[in-house]
PDB file of N, CA and C in Angstrom:
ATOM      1  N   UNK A   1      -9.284  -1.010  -1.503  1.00  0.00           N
ATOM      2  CA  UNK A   1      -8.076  -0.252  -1.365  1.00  0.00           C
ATOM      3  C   UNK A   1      -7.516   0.003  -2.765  1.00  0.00           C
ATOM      4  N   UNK A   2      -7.197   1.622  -2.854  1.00  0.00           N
ATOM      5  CA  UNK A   2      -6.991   1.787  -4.329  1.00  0.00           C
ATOM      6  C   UNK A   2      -5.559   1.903  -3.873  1.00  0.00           C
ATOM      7  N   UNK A   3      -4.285   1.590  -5.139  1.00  0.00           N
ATOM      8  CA  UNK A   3      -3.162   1.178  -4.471  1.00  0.00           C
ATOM      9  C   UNK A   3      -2.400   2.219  -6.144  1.00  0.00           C
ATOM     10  N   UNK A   4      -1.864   3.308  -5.722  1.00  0.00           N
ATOM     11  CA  UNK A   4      -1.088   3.727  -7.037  1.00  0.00           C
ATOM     12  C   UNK A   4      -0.415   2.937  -7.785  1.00  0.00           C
ATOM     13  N   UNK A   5       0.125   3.168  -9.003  1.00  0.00           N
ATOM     14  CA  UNK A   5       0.692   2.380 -10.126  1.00  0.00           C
ATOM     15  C   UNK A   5       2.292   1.840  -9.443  1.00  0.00           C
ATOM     16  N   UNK A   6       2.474   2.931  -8.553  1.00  0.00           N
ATOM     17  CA  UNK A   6       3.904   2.616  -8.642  1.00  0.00           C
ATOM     18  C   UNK A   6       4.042   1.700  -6.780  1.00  0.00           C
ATOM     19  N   UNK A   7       3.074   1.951  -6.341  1.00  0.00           N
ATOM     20  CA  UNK A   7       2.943   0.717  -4.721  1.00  0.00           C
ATOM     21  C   UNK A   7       2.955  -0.141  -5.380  1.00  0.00           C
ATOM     22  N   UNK A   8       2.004  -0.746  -6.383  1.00  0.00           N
ATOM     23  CA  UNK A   8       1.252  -1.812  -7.038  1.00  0.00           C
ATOM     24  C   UNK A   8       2.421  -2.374  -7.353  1.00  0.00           C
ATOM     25  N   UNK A   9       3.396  -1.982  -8.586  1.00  0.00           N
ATOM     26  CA  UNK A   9       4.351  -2.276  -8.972  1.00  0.00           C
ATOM     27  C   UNK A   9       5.838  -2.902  -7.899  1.00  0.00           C
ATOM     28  N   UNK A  10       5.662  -1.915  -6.652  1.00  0.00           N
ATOM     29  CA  UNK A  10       7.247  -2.175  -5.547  1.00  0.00           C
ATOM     30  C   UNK A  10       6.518  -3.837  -4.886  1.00  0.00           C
ATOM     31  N   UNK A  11       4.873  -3.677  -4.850  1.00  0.00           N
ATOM     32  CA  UNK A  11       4.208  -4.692  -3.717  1.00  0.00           C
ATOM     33  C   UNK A  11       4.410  -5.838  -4.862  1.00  0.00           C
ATOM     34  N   UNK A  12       3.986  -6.102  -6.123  1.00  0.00           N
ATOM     35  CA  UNK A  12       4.254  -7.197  -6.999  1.00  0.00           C
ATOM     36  C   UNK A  12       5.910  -7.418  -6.838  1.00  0.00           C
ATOM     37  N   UNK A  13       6.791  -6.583  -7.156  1.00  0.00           N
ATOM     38  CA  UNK A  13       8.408  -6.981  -6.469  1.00  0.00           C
ATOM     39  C   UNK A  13       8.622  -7.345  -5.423  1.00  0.00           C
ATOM     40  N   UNK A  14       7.884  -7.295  -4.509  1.00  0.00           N
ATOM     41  CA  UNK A  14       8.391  -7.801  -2.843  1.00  0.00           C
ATOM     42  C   UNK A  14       7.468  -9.502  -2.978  1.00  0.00           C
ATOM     43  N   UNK A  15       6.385  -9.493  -3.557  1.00  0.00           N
ATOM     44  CA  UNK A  15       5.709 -10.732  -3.642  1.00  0.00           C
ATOM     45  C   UNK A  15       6.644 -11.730  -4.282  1.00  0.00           C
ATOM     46  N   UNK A  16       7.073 -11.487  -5.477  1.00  0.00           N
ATOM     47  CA  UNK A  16       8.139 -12.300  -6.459  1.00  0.00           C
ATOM     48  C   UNK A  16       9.411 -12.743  -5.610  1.00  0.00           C
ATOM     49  N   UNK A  17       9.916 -11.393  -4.988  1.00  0.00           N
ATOM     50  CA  UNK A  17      11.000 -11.701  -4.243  1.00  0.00           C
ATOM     51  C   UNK A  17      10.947 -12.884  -3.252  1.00  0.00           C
ATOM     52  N   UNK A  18       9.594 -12.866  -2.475  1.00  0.00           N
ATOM     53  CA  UNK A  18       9.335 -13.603  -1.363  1.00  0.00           C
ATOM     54  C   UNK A  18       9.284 -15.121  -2.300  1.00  0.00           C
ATOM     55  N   UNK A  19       8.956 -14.928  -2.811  1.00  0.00           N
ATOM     56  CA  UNK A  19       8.897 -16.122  -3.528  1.00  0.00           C
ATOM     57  C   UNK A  19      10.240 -17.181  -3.574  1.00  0.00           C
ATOM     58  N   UNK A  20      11.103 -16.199  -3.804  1.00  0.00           N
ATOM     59  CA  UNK A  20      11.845 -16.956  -3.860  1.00  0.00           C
ATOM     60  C   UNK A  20      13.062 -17.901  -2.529  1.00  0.00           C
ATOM     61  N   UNK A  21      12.542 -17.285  -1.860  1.00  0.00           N
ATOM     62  CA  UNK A  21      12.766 -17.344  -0.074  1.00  0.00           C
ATOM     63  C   UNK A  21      12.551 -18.518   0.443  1.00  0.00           C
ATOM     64  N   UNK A  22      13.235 -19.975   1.060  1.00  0.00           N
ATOM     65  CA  UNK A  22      12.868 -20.760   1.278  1.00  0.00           C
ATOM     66  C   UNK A  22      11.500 -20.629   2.112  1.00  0.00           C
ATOM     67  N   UNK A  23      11.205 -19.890   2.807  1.00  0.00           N
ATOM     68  CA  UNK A  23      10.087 -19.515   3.768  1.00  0.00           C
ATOM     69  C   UNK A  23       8.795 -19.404   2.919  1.00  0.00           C
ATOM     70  N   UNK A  24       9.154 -19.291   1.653  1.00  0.00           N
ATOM     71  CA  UNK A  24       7.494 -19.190   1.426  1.00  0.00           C
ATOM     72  C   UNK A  24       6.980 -20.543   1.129  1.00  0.00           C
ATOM     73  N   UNK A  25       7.754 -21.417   1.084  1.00  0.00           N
ATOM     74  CA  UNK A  25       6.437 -22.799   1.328  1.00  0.00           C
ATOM     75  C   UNK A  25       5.793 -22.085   2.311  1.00  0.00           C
ATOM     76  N   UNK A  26       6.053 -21.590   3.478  1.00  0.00           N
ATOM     77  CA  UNK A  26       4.925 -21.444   4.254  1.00  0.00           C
ATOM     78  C   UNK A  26       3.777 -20.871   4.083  1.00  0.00           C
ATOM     79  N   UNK A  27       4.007 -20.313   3.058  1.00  0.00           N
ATOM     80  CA  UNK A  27       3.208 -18.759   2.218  1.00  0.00           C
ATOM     81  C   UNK A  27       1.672 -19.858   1.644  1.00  0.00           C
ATOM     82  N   UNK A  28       1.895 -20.518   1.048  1.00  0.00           N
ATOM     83  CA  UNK A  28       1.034 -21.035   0.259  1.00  0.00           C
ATOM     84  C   UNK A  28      -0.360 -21.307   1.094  1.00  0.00           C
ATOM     85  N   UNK A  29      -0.362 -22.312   2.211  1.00  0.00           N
ATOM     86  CA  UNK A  29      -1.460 -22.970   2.561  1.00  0.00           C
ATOM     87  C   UNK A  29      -2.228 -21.058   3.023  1.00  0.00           C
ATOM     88  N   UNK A  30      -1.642 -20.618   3.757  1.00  0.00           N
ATOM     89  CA  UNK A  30      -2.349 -19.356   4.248  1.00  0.00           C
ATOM     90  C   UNK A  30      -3.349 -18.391   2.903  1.00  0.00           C
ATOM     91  N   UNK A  31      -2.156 -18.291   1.762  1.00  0.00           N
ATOM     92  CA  UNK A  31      -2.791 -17.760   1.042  1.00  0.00           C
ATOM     93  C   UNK A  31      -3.416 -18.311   0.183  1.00  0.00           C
ATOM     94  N   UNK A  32      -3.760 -19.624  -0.388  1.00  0.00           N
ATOM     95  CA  UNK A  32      -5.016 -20.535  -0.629  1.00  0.00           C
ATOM     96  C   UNK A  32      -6.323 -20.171   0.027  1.00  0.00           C
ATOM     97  N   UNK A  33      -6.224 -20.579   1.548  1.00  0.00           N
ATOM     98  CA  UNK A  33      -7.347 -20.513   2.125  1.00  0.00           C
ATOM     99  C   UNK A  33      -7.930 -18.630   2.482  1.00  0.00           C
ATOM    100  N   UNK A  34      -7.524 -17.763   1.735  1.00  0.00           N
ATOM    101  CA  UNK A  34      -7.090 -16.244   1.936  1.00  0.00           C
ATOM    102  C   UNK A  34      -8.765 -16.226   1.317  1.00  0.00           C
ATOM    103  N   UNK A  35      -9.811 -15.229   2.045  1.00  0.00           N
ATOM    104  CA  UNK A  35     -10.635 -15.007   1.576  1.00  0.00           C
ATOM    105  C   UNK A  35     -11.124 -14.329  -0.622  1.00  0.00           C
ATOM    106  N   UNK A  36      -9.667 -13.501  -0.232  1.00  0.00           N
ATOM    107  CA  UNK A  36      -9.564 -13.055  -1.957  1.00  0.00           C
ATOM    108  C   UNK A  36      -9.253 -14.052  -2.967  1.00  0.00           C
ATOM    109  N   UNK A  37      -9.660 -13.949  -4.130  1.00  0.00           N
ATOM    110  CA  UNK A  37      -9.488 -14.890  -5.376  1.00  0.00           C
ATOM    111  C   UNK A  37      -7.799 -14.456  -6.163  1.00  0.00           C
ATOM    112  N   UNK A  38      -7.795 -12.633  -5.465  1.00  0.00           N
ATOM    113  CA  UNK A  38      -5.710 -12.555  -6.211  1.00  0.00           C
ATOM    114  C   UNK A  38      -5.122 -13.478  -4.910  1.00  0.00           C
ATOM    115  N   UNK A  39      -5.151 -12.994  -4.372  1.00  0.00           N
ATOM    116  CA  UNK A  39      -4.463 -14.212  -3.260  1.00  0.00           C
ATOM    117  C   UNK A  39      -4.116 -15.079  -2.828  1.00  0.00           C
ATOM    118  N   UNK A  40      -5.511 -15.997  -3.262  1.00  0.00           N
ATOM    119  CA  UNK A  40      -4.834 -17.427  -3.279  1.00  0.00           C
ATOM    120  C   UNK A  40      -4.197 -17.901  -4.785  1.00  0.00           C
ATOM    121  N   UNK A  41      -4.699 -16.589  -5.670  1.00  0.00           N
ATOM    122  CA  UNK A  41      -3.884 -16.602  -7.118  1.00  0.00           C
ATOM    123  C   UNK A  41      -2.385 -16.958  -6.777  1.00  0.00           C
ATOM    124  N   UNK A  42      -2.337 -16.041  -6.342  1.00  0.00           N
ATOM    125  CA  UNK A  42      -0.956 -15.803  -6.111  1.00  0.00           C
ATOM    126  C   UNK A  42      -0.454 -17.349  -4.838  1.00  0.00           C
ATOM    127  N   UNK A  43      -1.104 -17.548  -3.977  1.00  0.00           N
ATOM    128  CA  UNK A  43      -0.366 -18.569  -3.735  1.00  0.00           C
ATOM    129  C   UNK A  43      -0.538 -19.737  -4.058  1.00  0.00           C
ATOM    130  N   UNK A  44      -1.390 -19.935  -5.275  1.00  0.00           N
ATOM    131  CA  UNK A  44      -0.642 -20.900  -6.073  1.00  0.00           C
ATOM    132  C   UNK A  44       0.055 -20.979  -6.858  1.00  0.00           C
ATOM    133  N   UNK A  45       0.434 -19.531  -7.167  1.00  0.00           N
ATOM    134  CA  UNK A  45       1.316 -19.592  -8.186  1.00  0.00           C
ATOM    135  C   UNK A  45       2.685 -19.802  -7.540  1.00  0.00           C
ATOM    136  N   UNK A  46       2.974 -19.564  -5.896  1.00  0.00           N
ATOM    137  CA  UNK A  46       3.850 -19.958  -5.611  1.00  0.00           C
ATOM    138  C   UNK A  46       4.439 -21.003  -5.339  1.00  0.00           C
ATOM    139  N   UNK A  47       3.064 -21.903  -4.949  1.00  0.00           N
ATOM    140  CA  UNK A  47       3.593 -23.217  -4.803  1.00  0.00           C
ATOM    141  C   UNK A  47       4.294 -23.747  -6.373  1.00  0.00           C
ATOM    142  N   UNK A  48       3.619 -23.320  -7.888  1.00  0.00           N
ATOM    143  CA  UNK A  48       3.713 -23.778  -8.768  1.00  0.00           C
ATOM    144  C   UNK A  48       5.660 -23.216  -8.753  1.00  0.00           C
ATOM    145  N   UNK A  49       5.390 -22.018  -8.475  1.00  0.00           N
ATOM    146  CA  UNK A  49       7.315 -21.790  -8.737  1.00  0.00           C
ATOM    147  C   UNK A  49       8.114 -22.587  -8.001  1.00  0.00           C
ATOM    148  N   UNK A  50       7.581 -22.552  -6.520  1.00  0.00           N
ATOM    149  CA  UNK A  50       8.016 -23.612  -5.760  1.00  0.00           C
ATOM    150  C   UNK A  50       8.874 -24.763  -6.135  1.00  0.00           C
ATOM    151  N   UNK A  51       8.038 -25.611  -6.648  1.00  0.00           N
ATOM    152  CA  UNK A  51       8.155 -26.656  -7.154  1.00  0.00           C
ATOM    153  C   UNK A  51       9.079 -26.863  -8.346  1.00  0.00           C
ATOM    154  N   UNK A  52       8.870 -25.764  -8.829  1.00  0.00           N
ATOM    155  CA  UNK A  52       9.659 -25.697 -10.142  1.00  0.00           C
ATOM    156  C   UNK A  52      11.184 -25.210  -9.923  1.00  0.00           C
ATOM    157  N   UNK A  53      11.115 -24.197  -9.752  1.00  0.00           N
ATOM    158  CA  UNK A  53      12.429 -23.629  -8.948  1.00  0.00           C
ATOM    159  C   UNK A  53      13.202 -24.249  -7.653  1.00  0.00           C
ATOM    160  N   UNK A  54      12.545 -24.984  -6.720  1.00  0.00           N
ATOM    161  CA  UNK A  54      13.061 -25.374  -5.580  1.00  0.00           C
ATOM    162  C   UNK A  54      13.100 -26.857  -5.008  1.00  0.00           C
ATOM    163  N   UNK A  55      12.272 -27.837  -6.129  1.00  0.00           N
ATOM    164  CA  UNK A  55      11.667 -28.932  -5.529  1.00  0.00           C
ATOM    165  C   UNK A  55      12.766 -29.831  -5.384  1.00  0.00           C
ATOM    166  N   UNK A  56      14.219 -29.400  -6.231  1.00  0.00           N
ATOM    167  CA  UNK A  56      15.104 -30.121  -6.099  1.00  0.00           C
ATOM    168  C   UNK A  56      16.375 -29.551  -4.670  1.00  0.00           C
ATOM    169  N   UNK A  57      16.221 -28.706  -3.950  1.00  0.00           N
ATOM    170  CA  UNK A  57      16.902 -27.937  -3.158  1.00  0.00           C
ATOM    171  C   UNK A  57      16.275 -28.068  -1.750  1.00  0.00           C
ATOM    172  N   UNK A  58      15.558 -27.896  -1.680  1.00  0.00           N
ATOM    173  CA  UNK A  58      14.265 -28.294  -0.157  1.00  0.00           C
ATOM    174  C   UNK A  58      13.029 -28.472  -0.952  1.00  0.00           C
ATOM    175  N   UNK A  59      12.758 -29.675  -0.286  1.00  0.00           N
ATOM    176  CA  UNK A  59      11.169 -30.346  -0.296  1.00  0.00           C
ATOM    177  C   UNK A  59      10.292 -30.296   1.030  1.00  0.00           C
ATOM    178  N   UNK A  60       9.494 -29.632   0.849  1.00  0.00           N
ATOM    179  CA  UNK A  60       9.390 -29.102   2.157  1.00  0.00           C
ATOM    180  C   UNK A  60       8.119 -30.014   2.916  1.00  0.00           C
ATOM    181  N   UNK A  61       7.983 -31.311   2.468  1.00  0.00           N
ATOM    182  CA  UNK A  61       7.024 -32.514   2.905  1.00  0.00           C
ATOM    183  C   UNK A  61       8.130 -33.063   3.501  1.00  0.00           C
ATOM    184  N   UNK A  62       7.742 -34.079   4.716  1.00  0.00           N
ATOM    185  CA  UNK A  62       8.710 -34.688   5.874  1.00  0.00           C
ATOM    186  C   UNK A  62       8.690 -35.976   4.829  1.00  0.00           C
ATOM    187  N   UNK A  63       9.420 -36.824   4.539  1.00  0.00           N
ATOM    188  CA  UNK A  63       9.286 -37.902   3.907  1.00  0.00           C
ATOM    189  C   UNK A  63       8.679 -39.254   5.014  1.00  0.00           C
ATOM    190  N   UNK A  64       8.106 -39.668   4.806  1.00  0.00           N
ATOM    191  CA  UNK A  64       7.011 -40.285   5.292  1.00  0.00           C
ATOM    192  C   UNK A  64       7.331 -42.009   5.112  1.00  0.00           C
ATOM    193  N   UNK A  65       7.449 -42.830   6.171  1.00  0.00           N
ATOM    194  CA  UNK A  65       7.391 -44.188   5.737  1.00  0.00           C
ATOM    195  C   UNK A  65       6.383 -44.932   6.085  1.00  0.00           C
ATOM    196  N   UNK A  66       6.041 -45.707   4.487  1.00  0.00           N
ATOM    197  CA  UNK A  66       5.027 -46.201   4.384  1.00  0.00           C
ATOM    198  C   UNK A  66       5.129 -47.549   4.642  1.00  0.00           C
ATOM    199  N   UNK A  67       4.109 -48.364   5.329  1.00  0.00           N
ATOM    200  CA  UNK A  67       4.222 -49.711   6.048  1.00  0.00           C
ATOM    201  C   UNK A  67       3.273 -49.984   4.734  1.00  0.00           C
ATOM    202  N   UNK A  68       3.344 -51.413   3.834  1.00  0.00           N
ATOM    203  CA  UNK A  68       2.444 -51.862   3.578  1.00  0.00           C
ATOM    204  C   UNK A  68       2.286 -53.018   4.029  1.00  0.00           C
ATOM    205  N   UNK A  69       0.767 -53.685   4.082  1.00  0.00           N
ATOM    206  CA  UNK A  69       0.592 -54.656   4.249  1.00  0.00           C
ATOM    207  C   UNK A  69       0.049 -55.591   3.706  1.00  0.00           C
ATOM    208  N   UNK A  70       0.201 -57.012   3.245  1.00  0.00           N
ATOM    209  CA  UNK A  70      -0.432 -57.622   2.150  1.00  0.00           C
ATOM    210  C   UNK A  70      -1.852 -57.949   2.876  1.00  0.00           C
ATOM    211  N   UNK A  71      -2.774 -57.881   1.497  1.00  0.00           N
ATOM    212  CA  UNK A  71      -3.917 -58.387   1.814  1.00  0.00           C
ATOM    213  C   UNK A  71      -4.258 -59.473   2.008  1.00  0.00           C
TER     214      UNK A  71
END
């Protein structure tokens, strides 16, 4: 799909935007496992903003309690 200069350009603004959307944690695992190599580019780069931008606002892992047990 050949995509003009200026789609290319509005579709990279709507990607960024989404980004910043609590909803795109959800974004990531889908577009990892995304057959294309921009794709899961891109969703790692979101998790990386993610994290950076949001990790202090929603963490989007259930916090988890851990039982240990001595050996």
């Amino acid at each position: 799909m050949n995509l003009s200069t200026e789609d290319q350009k509005r579709l990279h603004g709507e990607l960024f935007e989404a980004q910043k959307r609590p909803e795109a944690w959800g974004l990531v695992i889908p577009f990892l496992q995304h057959p294309d190599p921009n794709v899961q580019f891109f969703g790692a780069h979101t998790i990386q903003v993610k994290i950076t931008r949001d990790w202090h606002v929603s963490q989007p892992f259930v916090e988890l309690d851990y039982c240990f047990t001595p050996f």
